Amino acid sequence: MKLDRRDFFAQLGGAAVVATLTHEARADALEHYMMAAASPPKAASQGSPASAPASMPASMAADKRPFPSAAEVEAQIETQPRRRGVGNLFTSAEGNVKRLPPMPAKPTLVDYFNLRFVRTSNHCLQSANRAMKNGMSEEIILACLLHDTVQELIKVDHGYWGAQMYEPYVSPKVTFALRYHQALRFFEDKEHGYEYPDLYRRMFGFDYTPEPYIVQAWQTAKKNKWYYESRMVTVNDLYAFEPNVHPTLDQFTDIIGRHFKQPKEGLGYDNSPTAHMWRSISMPDHPL
Ligand SMILES: [Fe+2]
Ligand SMILES: [Fe+2]
Protein backbone atom coordinates (compact mmCIF):
# COMPACT_ATOMS: atom_id res chain seq x y z
CA MET A 1 0.00 0.00 0.00
CA LYS A 2 1.23 3.48 -0.79
CA LEU A 3 0.79 6.37 1.56
CA ASP A 4 -0.23 9.73 0.18
CA ARG A 5 1.87 11.84 2.52
CA ARG A 6 0.15 15.09 1.61
CA ASP A 7 -3.27 13.60 2.22
CA PHE A 8 -2.10 12.04 5.48
CA PHE A 9 -0.73 15.35 6.73
CA ALA A 10 -3.84 17.20 5.56
CA GLN A 11 -6.07 14.87 7.52
CA LEU A 12 -4.07 15.61 10.66
CA GLY A 13 -4.23 19.36 10.10
CA GLY A 14 -1.02 19.97 8.17
CA ALA A 15 2.71 19.47 8.58
CA ALA A 16 2.92 22.02 11.39
CA VAL A 17 0.44 20.03 13.45
CA VAL A 18 2.21 16.77 12.66
CA ALA A 19 5.48 18.27 13.90
CA THR A 20 3.90 18.77 17.32
CA LEU A 21 2.78 15.17 17.64
CA THR A 22 4.49 12.77 19.94
CA HIS A 23 6.23 9.62 18.73
CA GLU A 24 3.28 7.50 19.65
CA ALA A 25 0.70 9.98 18.43
CA ARG A 26 2.32 9.97 14.99
CA ALA A 27 2.45 6.20 14.91
CA ASP A 28 -1.15 6.03 16.03
CA ALA A 29 -2.25 8.53 13.41
CA LEU A 30 -0.36 6.72 10.68
CA GLU A 31 -1.83 3.40 11.71
CA HIS A 32 -5.32 4.87 11.61
CA TYR A 33 -4.67 6.35 8.23
CA MET A 34 -3.29 3.14 6.76
CA MET A 35 -6.10 1.09 8.23
CA ALA A 36 -8.67 3.44 6.75
CA ALA A 37 -6.99 3.18 3.38
CA ALA A 38 -6.92 -0.60 3.64
CA SER A 39 -10.55 -0.88 4.72
CA PRO A 40 -13.46 -1.36 2.37
CA PRO A 41 -15.50 1.84 1.86
CA LYS A 42 -18.23 0.79 4.31
CA ALA A 43 -15.79 0.36 7.18
CA ALA A 44 -13.80 3.45 6.32
CA SER A 45 -16.92 5.61 6.29
CA GLN A 46 -17.71 4.78 9.89
CA GLY A 47 -14.72 6.50 11.36
CA SER A 48 -11.11 5.88 12.17
CA PRO A 49 -9.93 2.31 12.40
CA ALA A 50 -7.79 0.60 14.94
CA SER A 51 -4.24 -0.38 14.44
CA ALA A 52 -1.26 -1.54 12.52
CA PRO A 53 0.35 0.05 9.53
CA ALA A 54 0.84 -1.55 6.16
CA SER A 55 4.14 -1.68 4.34
CA MET A 56 6.51 1.09 5.18
CA PRO A 57 5.81 4.06 2.97
CA ALA A 58 8.88 5.29 1.14
CA SER A 59 7.93 8.89 1.80
CA MET A 60 7.89 8.27 5.54
CA ALA A 61 11.16 6.36 5.39
CA ALA A 62 12.78 9.37 3.74
CA ASP A 63 11.43 11.71 6.42
CA LYS A 64 14.46 13.31 8.06
CA ARG A 65 12.67 15.46 10.63
CA PRO A 66 13.62 14.95 14.29
CA PHE A 67 11.23 13.33 16.69
CA PRO A 68 9.59 15.14 19.61
CA SER A 69 10.99 14.97 23.12
CA ALA A 70 9.48 13.19 26.10
CA ALA A 71 8.22 16.54 27.37
CA GLU A 72 6.35 17.04 24.11
CA VAL A 73 4.82 13.62 24.56
CA GLU A 74 3.37 14.77 27.85
CA ALA A 75 2.21 18.05 26.35
CA GLN A 76 0.38 16.22 23.58
CA ILE A 77 -2.03 14.60 26.01
CA GLU A 78 -3.86 17.81 26.73
CA THR A 79 -4.29 18.75 23.08
CA GLN A 80 -6.86 16.01 22.46
CA PRO A 81 -10.45 15.65 23.67
CA ARG A 82 -10.05 11.93 24.16
CA ARG A 83 -7.40 9.71 25.61
CA ARG A 84 -5.48 7.61 23.12
CA GLY A 85 -6.34 4.33 24.76
CA VAL A 86 -10.10 4.70 24.29
CA GLY A 87 -11.91 1.92 22.40
CA ASN A 88 -12.94 2.53 18.80
CA LEU A 89 -16.63 2.09 19.49
CA PHE A 90 -16.62 4.89 22.05
CA THR A 91 -15.31 7.70 19.95
CA SER A 92 -15.31 9.06 16.44
CA ALA A 93 -12.41 10.57 14.57
CA GLU A 94 -14.79 12.64 12.47
CA GLY A 95 -18.08 14.13 13.59
CA ASN A 96 -20.48 12.34 15.87
CA VAL A 97 -20.60 8.64 16.50
CA LYS A 98 -23.15 6.69 14.45
CA ARG A 99 -26.09 4.66 15.65
CA LEU A 100 -25.11 1.00 15.68
CA PRO A 101 -27.12 -1.77 14.05
CA PRO A 102 -28.97 -4.03 16.52
CA MET A 103 -27.38 -7.29 17.58
CA PRO A 104 -29.18 -10.65 17.48
CA ALA A 105 -30.50 -12.02 20.79
CA LYS A 106 -27.81 -14.71 20.87
CA PRO A 107 -24.86 -13.16 19.10
CA THR A 108 -22.04 -15.26 17.72
CA LEU A 109 -18.44 -14.31 17.06
CA VAL A 110 -19.39 -13.86 13.42
CA ASP A 111 -22.13 -11.41 14.43
CA TYR A 112 -19.59 -9.38 16.38
CA PHE A 113 -17.30 -9.33 13.36
CA ASN A 114 -20.10 -8.17 11.10
CA LEU A 115 -21.79 -5.68 13.39
CA ARG A 116 -19.28 -4.41 15.94
CA PHE A 117 -15.68 -5.08 14.87
CA VAL A 118 -16.08 -2.53 12.10
CA ARG A 119 -12.77 -0.75 12.46
CA THR A 120 -10.60 -3.74 13.30
CA SER A 121 -12.03 -6.51 11.15
CA ASN A 122 -10.22 -5.81 7.90
CA HIS A 123 -6.84 -5.59 9.56
CA CYS A 124 -7.48 -8.81 11.48
CA LEU A 125 -8.80 -10.60 8.38
CA GLN A 126 -5.70 -9.54 6.48
CA SER A 127 -3.44 -10.83 9.23
CA ALA A 128 -5.31 -14.16 9.40
CA ASN A 129 -5.23 -14.41 5.63
CA ARG A 130 -1.50 -13.86 5.67
CA ALA A 131 -1.06 -16.51 8.38
CA MET A 132 -3.11 -18.94 6.32
CA LYS A 133 -1.03 -18.28 3.21
CA ASN A 134 2.13 -18.78 5.27
CA GLY A 135 0.92 -22.22 6.31
CA MET A 136 0.46 -21.40 9.98
CA SER A 137 -1.45 -23.70 12.32
CA GLU A 138 -5.18 -23.18 12.77
CA GLU A 139 -4.65 -21.79 16.28
CA ILE A 140 -2.19 -19.19 15.00
CA ILE A 141 -4.61 -18.26 12.23
CA LEU A 142 -7.36 -17.87 14.84
CA ALA A 143 -5.07 -15.77 17.05
CA CYS A 144 -4.32 -13.50 14.08
CA LEU A 145 -8.03 -13.25 13.33
CA LEU A 146 -8.80 -12.14 16.89
CA HIS A 147 -5.63 -10.28 17.81
CA ASP A 148 -6.78 -6.63 17.66
CA THR A 149 -10.57 -6.97 17.83
CA VAL A 150 -10.70 -5.98 21.52
CA GLN A 151 -9.57 -2.52 20.43
CA GLU A 152 -13.23 -1.87 19.71
CA LEU A 153 -13.65 -1.94 23.50
CA ILE A 154 -10.31 -0.54 24.64
CA LYS A 155 -6.95 0.07 23.00
CA VAL A 156 -4.60 0.53 25.94
CA ASP A 157 -2.93 -2.78 26.86
CA HIS A 158 -5.03 -4.49 24.21
CA GLY A 159 -3.02 -7.73 24.30
CA TYR A 160 -4.04 -8.30 27.90
CA TRP A 161 -7.65 -7.19 27.45
CA GLY A 162 -8.01 -9.31 24.36
CA ALA A 163 -6.55 -12.42 25.96
CA GLN A 164 -8.89 -11.98 28.91
CA MET A 165 -11.98 -11.43 26.78
CA TYR A 166 -11.35 -14.53 24.68
CA GLU A 167 -10.08 -16.76 27.48
CA PRO A 168 -13.37 -18.65 28.10
CA TYR A 169 -13.74 -19.46 24.41
CA VAL A 170 -10.33 -20.40 23.02
CA SER A 171 -7.40 -22.63 23.98
CA PRO A 172 -4.71 -21.40 26.39
CA LYS A 173 -2.32 -21.42 23.45
CA VAL A 174 -4.44 -18.90 21.55
CA THR A 175 -4.88 -16.82 24.71
CA PHE A 176 -1.12 -16.76 25.19
CA ALA A 177 -0.54 -15.65 21.62
CA LEU A 178 -3.06 -12.83 22.04
CA ARG A 179 -1.66 -11.61 25.36
CA TYR A 180 1.99 -11.48 24.37
CA HIS A 181 1.75 -10.20 20.81
CA GLN A 182 1.47 -6.71 22.30
CA ALA A 183 4.91 -6.90 23.91
CA LEU A 184 6.63 -8.92 21.19
CA ARG A 185 5.97 -6.25 18.56
CA PHE A 186 8.72 -4.17 20.16
CA PHE A 187 11.47 -6.79 20.04
CA GLU A 188 13.04 -8.19 16.93
CA ASP A 189 13.50 -11.89 16.32
CA LYS A 190 15.34 -12.37 13.05
CA GLU A 191 15.40 -16.12 13.48
CA HIS A 192 11.63 -16.12 13.15
CA GLY A 193 11.52 -13.39 10.54
CA TYR A 194 10.61 -10.42 12.68
CA GLU A 195 12.81 -7.34 12.50
CA TYR A 196 12.12 -4.26 14.54
CA PRO A 197 10.70 -2.05 11.85
CA ASP A 198 12.44 1.13 10.78
CA LEU A 199 9.00 2.67 10.72
CA TYR A 200 8.81 2.22 14.48
CA ARG A 201 12.23 3.77 14.92
CA ARG A 202 10.90 6.80 13.13
CA MET A 203 7.39 6.85 14.53
CA PHE A 204 8.14 5.97 18.15
CA GLY A 205 11.48 7.75 18.19
CA PHE A 206 15.08 6.67 18.26
CA ASP A 207 15.11 6.95 22.04
CA TYR A 208 11.87 5.06 22.59
CA THR A 209 12.16 2.23 25.05
CA PRO A 210 9.19 0.05 25.98
CA GLU A 211 8.11 0.19 29.60
CA PRO A 212 9.58 -2.35 32.07
CA TYR A 213 6.42 -4.46 32.19
CA ILE A 214 6.60 -4.88 28.41
CA VAL A 215 10.26 -5.91 28.59
CA GLN A 216 9.35 -8.35 31.35
CA ALA A 217 6.50 -9.77 29.27
CA TRP A 218 8.87 -10.29 26.34
CA GLN A 219 11.35 -12.12 28.59
CA THR A 220 8.57 -14.27 30.02
CA ALA A 221 7.22 -15.08 26.57
CA LYS A 222 10.64 -16.07 25.23
CA LYS A 223 10.84 -18.87 27.79
CA ASN A 224 7.36 -20.18 27.13
CA LYS A 225 6.50 -23.21 25.02
CA TRP A 226 4.03 -21.07 23.06
CA TYR A 227 6.48 -18.29 22.21
CA TYR A 228 6.32 -19.26 18.55
CA GLU A 229 2.55 -18.86 18.43
CA SER A 230 2.70 -15.36 19.86
CA ARG A 231 5.67 -14.40 17.70
CA MET A 232 3.81 -15.53 14.60
CA VAL A 233 0.99 -13.10 15.41
CA THR A 234 3.53 -10.28 15.18
CA VAL A 235 5.11 -11.70 12.02
CA ASN A 236 1.70 -11.76 10.34
CA ASP A 237 0.58 -8.48 11.89
CA LEU A 238 2.64 -5.43 10.99
CA TYR A 239 3.21 -4.95 7.31
CA ALA A 240 0.78 -7.75 6.56
CA PHE A 241 -1.51 -5.67 4.39
CA GLU A 242 -2.00 -6.47 0.79
CA PRO A 243 -3.60 -3.50 -0.95
CA ASN A 244 -6.18 -5.16 -3.11
CA VAL A 245 -6.92 -8.14 -0.94
CA HIS A 246 -10.05 -8.03 1.18
CA PRO A 247 -10.43 -11.44 2.75
CA THR A 248 -13.85 -12.34 4.10
CA LEU A 249 -14.76 -14.14 7.26
CA ASP A 250 -16.09 -17.09 5.22
CA GLN A 251 -12.63 -18.51 4.70
CA PHE A 252 -12.17 -18.77 8.47
CA THR A 253 -15.59 -20.17 9.39
CA ASP A 254 -14.31 -23.73 9.69
CA ILE A 255 -11.42 -22.70 11.91
CA ILE A 256 -13.78 -20.70 14.13
CA GLY A 257 -16.06 -23.74 14.31
CA ARG A 258 -13.21 -26.02 15.35
CA HIS A 259 -11.40 -23.71 17.79
CA PHE A 260 -13.88 -21.16 19.15
CA LYS A 261 -16.34 -22.36 21.79
CA GLN A 262 -19.43 -20.43 20.82
CA PRO A 263 -21.79 -20.29 23.84
CA LYS A 264 -25.34 -21.34 22.99
CA GLU A 265 -26.76 -18.39 25.00
CA GLY A 266 -24.81 -15.96 22.85
CA LEU A 267 -21.63 -14.00 23.60
CA GLY A 268 -22.51 -11.66 26.45
CA TYR A 269 -25.29 -13.79 27.90
CA ASP A 270 -23.54 -16.96 29.01
CA ASN A 271 -22.47 -15.71 32.45
CA SER A 272 -18.82 -16.27 31.61
CA PRO A 273 -16.25 -14.19 33.51
CA THR A 274 -15.96 -11.93 30.46
CA ALA A 275 -19.61 -11.76 29.36
CA HIS A 276 -19.74 -8.11 30.46
CA MET A 277 -16.94 -7.25 28.05
CA TRP A 278 -18.97 -8.65 25.17
CA ARG A 279 -22.08 -6.81 26.33
CA SER A 280 -20.08 -3.58 26.49
CA ILE A 281 -19.12 -4.07 22.84
CA SER A 282 -22.68 -5.01 21.98
CA MET A 283 -24.27 -2.02 23.78
CA PRO A 284 -21.69 0.78 24.02
CA ASP A 285 -24.44 3.41 24.17
CA HIS A 286 -25.73 2.30 27.54
CA PRO A 287 -24.88 5.22 29.82
CA LEU A 288 -24.31 3.06 32.92
FE1 LIG B 1 -2.09 -5.67 18.30
FE1 LIG C 1 -2.45 -5.82 14.52
mmCIF file of C-alpha atoms in Angstrom, residues 15-177:
data_model
loop_
_atom_site.group_PDB
_atom_site.id
_atom_site.type_symbol
_atom_site.label_atom_id
_atom_site.label_comp_id
_atom_site.label_asym_id
_atom_site.label_seq_id
_atom_site.Cartn_x
_atom_site.Cartn_y
_atom_site.Cartn_z
ATOM 1 C CA ALA A 15 2.713 19.468 8.577
ATOM 2 C CA ALA A 16 2.921 22.020 11.389
ATOM 3 C CA VAL A 17 0.443 20.029 13.446
ATOM 4 C CA VAL A 18 2.207 16.767 12.660
ATOM 5 C CA ALA A 19 5.483 18.267 13.895
ATOM 6 C CA THR A 20 3.898 18.773 17.324
ATOM 7 C CA LEU A 21 2.776 15.172 17.640
ATOM 8 C CA THR A 22 4.487 12.770 19.944
ATOM 9 C CA HIS A 23 6.230 9.620 18.732
ATOM 10 C CA GLU A 24 3.277 7.501 19.653
ATOM 11 C CA ALA A 25 0.697 9.980 18.429
ATOM 12 C CA ARG A 26 2.318 9.970 14.988
ATOM 13 C CA ALA A 27 2.449 6.198 14.913
ATOM 14 C CA ASP A 28 -1.145 6.030 16.025
ATOM 15 C CA ALA A 29 -2.254 8.533 13.408
ATOM 16 C CA LEU A 30 -0.362 6.716 10.683
ATOM 17 C CA GLU A 31 -1.826 3.401 11.712
ATOM 18 C CA HIS A 32 -5.316 4.865 11.612
ATOM 19 C CA TYR A 33 -4.670 6.345 8.225
ATOM 20 C CA MET A 34 -3.286 3.144 6.755
ATOM 21 C CA MET A 35 -6.103 1.086 8.226
ATOM 22 C CA ALA A 36 -8.675 3.443 6.749
ATOM 23 C CA ALA A 37 -6.994 3.184 3.378
ATOM 24 C CA ALA A 38 -6.919 -0.599 3.641
ATOM 25 C CA SER A 39 -10.549 -0.885 4.717
ATOM 26 C CA PRO A 40 -13.461 -1.363 2.366
ATOM 27 C CA PRO A 41 -15.501 1.839 1.861
ATOM 28 C CA LYS A 42 -18.226 0.788 4.311
ATOM 29 C CA ALA A 43 -15.788 0.363 7.180
ATOM 30 C CA ALA A 44 -13.803 3.447 6.324
ATOM 31 C CA SER A 45 -16.920 5.612 6.289
ATOM 32 C CA GLN A 46 -17.708 4.776 9.891
ATOM 33 C CA GLY A 47 -14.721 6.502 11.360
ATOM 34 C CA SER A 48 -11.109 5.885 12.171
ATOM 35 C CA PRO A 49 -9.935 2.312 12.401
ATOM 36 C CA ALA A 50 -7.793 0.603 14.942
ATOM 37 C CA SER A 51 -4.243 -0.384 14.443
ATOM 38 C CA ALA A 52 -1.261 -1.537 12.519
ATOM 39 C CA PRO A 53 0.352 0.052 9.526
ATOM 40 C CA ALA A 54 0.840 -1.547 6.156
ATOM 41 C CA SER A 55 4.139 -1.679 4.342
ATOM 42 C CA MET A 56 6.508 1.088 5.181
ATOM 43 C CA PRO A 57 5.805 4.055 2.969
ATOM 44 C CA ALA A 58 8.879 5.287 1.140
ATOM 45 C CA SER A 59 7.933 8.892 1.797
ATOM 46 C CA MET A 60 7.888 8.271 5.540
ATOM 47 C CA ALA A 61 11.164 6.362 5.386
ATOM 48 C CA ALA A 62 12.777 9.373 3.742
ATOM 49 C CA ASP A 63 11.433 11.706 6.423
ATOM 50 C CA LYS A 64 14.456 13.307 8.058
ATOM 51 C CA ARG A 65 12.675 15.457 10.629
ATOM 52 C CA PRO A 66 13.620 14.952 14.288
ATOM 53 C CA PHE A 67 11.225 13.326 16.694
ATOM 54 C CA PRO A 68 9.588 15.135 19.609
ATOM 55 C CA SER A 69 10.990 14.972 23.116
ATOM 56 C CA ALA A 70 9.481 13.185 26.096
ATOM 57 C CA ALA A 71 8.225 16.545 27.372
ATOM 58 C CA GLU A 72 6.346 17.040 24.111
ATOM 59 C CA VAL A 73 4.821 13.616 24.560
ATOM 60 C CA GLU A 74 3.375 14.767 27.846
ATOM 61 C CA ALA A 75 2.206 18.050 26.351
ATOM 62 C CA GLN A 76 0.380 16.220 23.584
ATOM 63 C CA ILE A 77 -2.027 14.599 26.011
ATOM 64 C CA GLU A 78 -3.856 17.814 26.734
ATOM 65 C CA THR A 79 -4.291 18.746 23.077
ATOM 66 C CA GLN A 80 -6.864 16.010 22.457
ATOM 67 C CA PRO A 81 -10.455 15.648 23.666
ATOM 68 C CA ARG A 82 -10.054 11.925 24.164
ATOM 69 C CA ARG A 83 -7.401 9.712 25.608
ATOM 70 C CA ARG A 84 -5.484 7.613 23.124
ATOM 71 C CA GLY A 85 -6.341 4.325 24.764
ATOM 72 C CA VAL A 86 -10.102 4.705 24.285
ATOM 73 C CA GLY A 87 -11.905 1.924 22.399
ATOM 74 C CA ASN A 88 -12.940 2.529 18.797
ATOM 75 C CA LEU A 89 -16.631 2.091 19.494
ATOM 76 C CA PHE A 90 -16.618 4.885 22.053
ATOM 77 C CA THR A 91 -15.310 7.704 19.951
ATOM 78 C CA SER A 92 -15.315 9.064 16.443
ATOM 79 C CA ALA A 93 -12.415 10.567 14.570
ATOM 80 C CA GLU A 94 -14.791 12.639 12.468
ATOM 81 C CA GLY A 95 -18.078 14.130 13.587
ATOM 82 C CA ASN A 96 -20.481 12.341 15.869
ATOM 83 C CA VAL A 97 -20.597 8.645 16.501
ATOM 84 C CA LYS A 98 -23.152 6.689 14.447
ATOM 85 C CA ARG A 99 -26.095 4.662 15.653
ATOM 86 C CA LEU A 100 -25.109 0.998 15.680
ATOM 87 C CA PRO A 101 -27.121 -1.772 14.051
ATOM 88 C CA PRO A 102 -28.973 -4.027 16.521
ATOM 89 C CA MET A 103 -27.381 -7.294 17.579
ATOM 90 C CA PRO A 104 -29.182 -10.648 17.482
ATOM 91 C CA ALA A 105 -30.500 -12.018 20.792
ATOM 92 C CA LYS A 106 -27.811 -14.707 20.866
ATOM 93 C CA PRO A 107 -24.861 -13.162 19.100
ATOM 94 C CA THR A 108 -22.036 -15.265 17.722
ATOM 95 C CA LEU A 109 -18.443 -14.310 17.061
ATOM 96 C CA VAL A 110 -19.385 -13.856 13.418
ATOM 97 C CA ASP A 111 -22.132 -11.405 14.432
ATOM 98 C CA TYR A 112 -19.592 -9.385 16.377
ATOM 99 C CA PHE A 113 -17.304 -9.331 13.360
ATOM 100 C CA ASN A 114 -20.101 -8.174 11.097
ATOM 101 C CA LEU A 115 -21.793 -5.684 13.393
ATOM 102 C CA ARG A 116 -19.278 -4.410 15.937
ATOM 103 C CA PHE A 117 -15.681 -5.080 14.866
ATOM 104 C CA VAL A 118 -16.078 -2.531 12.103
ATOM 105 C CA ARG A 119 -12.767 -0.747 12.461
ATOM 106 C CA THR A 120 -10.603 -3.742 13.305
ATOM 107 C CA SER A 121 -12.033 -6.511 11.154
ATOM 108 C CA ASN A 122 -10.221 -5.806 7.897
ATOM 109 C CA HIS A 123 -6.838 -5.593 9.557
ATOM 110 C CA CYS A 124 -7.485 -8.809 11.482
ATOM 111 C CA LEU A 125 -8.799 -10.599 8.385
ATOM 112 C CA GLN A 126 -5.703 -9.543 6.479
ATOM 113 C CA SER A 127 -3.442 -10.835 9.233
ATOM 114 C CA ALA A 128 -5.312 -14.155 9.405
ATOM 115 C CA ASN A 129 -5.225 -14.407 5.632
ATOM 116 C CA ARG A 130 -1.498 -13.858 5.673
ATOM 117 C CA ALA A 131 -1.059 -16.512 8.380
ATOM 118 C CA MET A 132 -3.114 -18.944 6.319
ATOM 119 C CA LYS A 133 -1.027 -18.284 3.213
ATOM 120 C CA ASN A 134 2.133 -18.785 5.274
ATOM 121 C CA GLY A 135 0.916 -22.219 6.313
ATOM 122 C CA MET A 136 0.458 -21.397 9.979
ATOM 123 C CA SER A 137 -1.452 -23.696 12.324
ATOM 124 C CA GLU A 138 -5.176 -23.175 12.773
ATOM 125 C CA GLU A 139 -4.650 -21.794 16.277
ATOM 126 C CA ILE A 140 -2.194 -19.193 14.998
ATOM 127 C CA ILE A 141 -4.610 -18.257 12.232
ATOM 128 C CA LEU A 142 -7.358 -17.870 14.839
ATOM 129 C CA ALA A 143 -5.070 -15.768 17.052
ATOM 130 C CA CYS A 144 -4.317 -13.505 14.076
ATOM 131 C CA LEU A 145 -8.028 -13.246 13.330
ATOM 132 C CA LEU A 146 -8.795 -12.135 16.888
ATOM 133 C CA HIS A 147 -5.631 -10.276 17.813
ATOM 134 C CA ASP A 148 -6.780 -6.628 17.663
ATOM 135 C CA THR A 149 -10.568 -6.966 17.834
ATOM 136 C CA VAL A 150 -10.703 -5.981 21.516
ATOM 137 C CA GLN A 151 -9.573 -2.519 20.432
ATOM 138 C CA GLU A 152 -13.234 -1.867 19.708
ATOM 139 C CA LEU A 153 -13.649 -1.937 23.497
ATOM 140 C CA ILE A 154 -10.306 -0.545 24.636
ATOM 141 C CA LYS A 155 -6.947 0.074 23.003
ATOM 142 C CA VAL A 156 -4.602 0.531 25.939
ATOM 143 C CA ASP A 157 -2.928 -2.779 26.859
ATOM 144 C CA HIS A 158 -5.027 -4.493 24.207
ATOM 145 C CA GLY A 159 -3.023 -7.731 24.305
ATOM 146 C CA TYR A 160 -4.036 -8.298 27.899
ATOM 147 C CA TRP A 161 -7.647 -7.186 27.454
ATOM 148 C CA GLY A 162 -8.014 -9.310 24.355
ATOM 149 C CA ALA A 163 -6.553 -12.418 25.958
ATOM 150 C CA GLN A 164 -8.891 -11.982 28.912
ATOM 151 C CA MET A 165 -11.975 -11.429 26.783
ATOM 152 C CA TYR A 166 -11.352 -14.534 24.677
ATOM 153 C CA GLU A 167 -10.080 -16.759 27.482
ATOM 154 C CA PRO A 168 -13.367 -18.648 28.100
ATOM 155 C CA TYR A 169 -13.743 -19.464 24.407
ATOM 156 C CA VAL A 170 -10.333 -20.399 23.016
ATOM 157 C CA SER A 171 -7.399 -22.628 23.980
ATOM 158 C CA PRO A 172 -4.712 -21.396 26.394
ATOM 159 C CA LYS A 173 -2.323 -21.421 23.447
ATOM 160 C CA VAL A 174 -4.442 -18.902 21.553
ATOM 161 C CA THR A 175 -4.882 -16.818 24.709
ATOM 162 C CA PHE A 176 -1.119 -16.764 25.191
ATOM 163 C CA ALA A 177 -0.545 -15.648 21.621
#
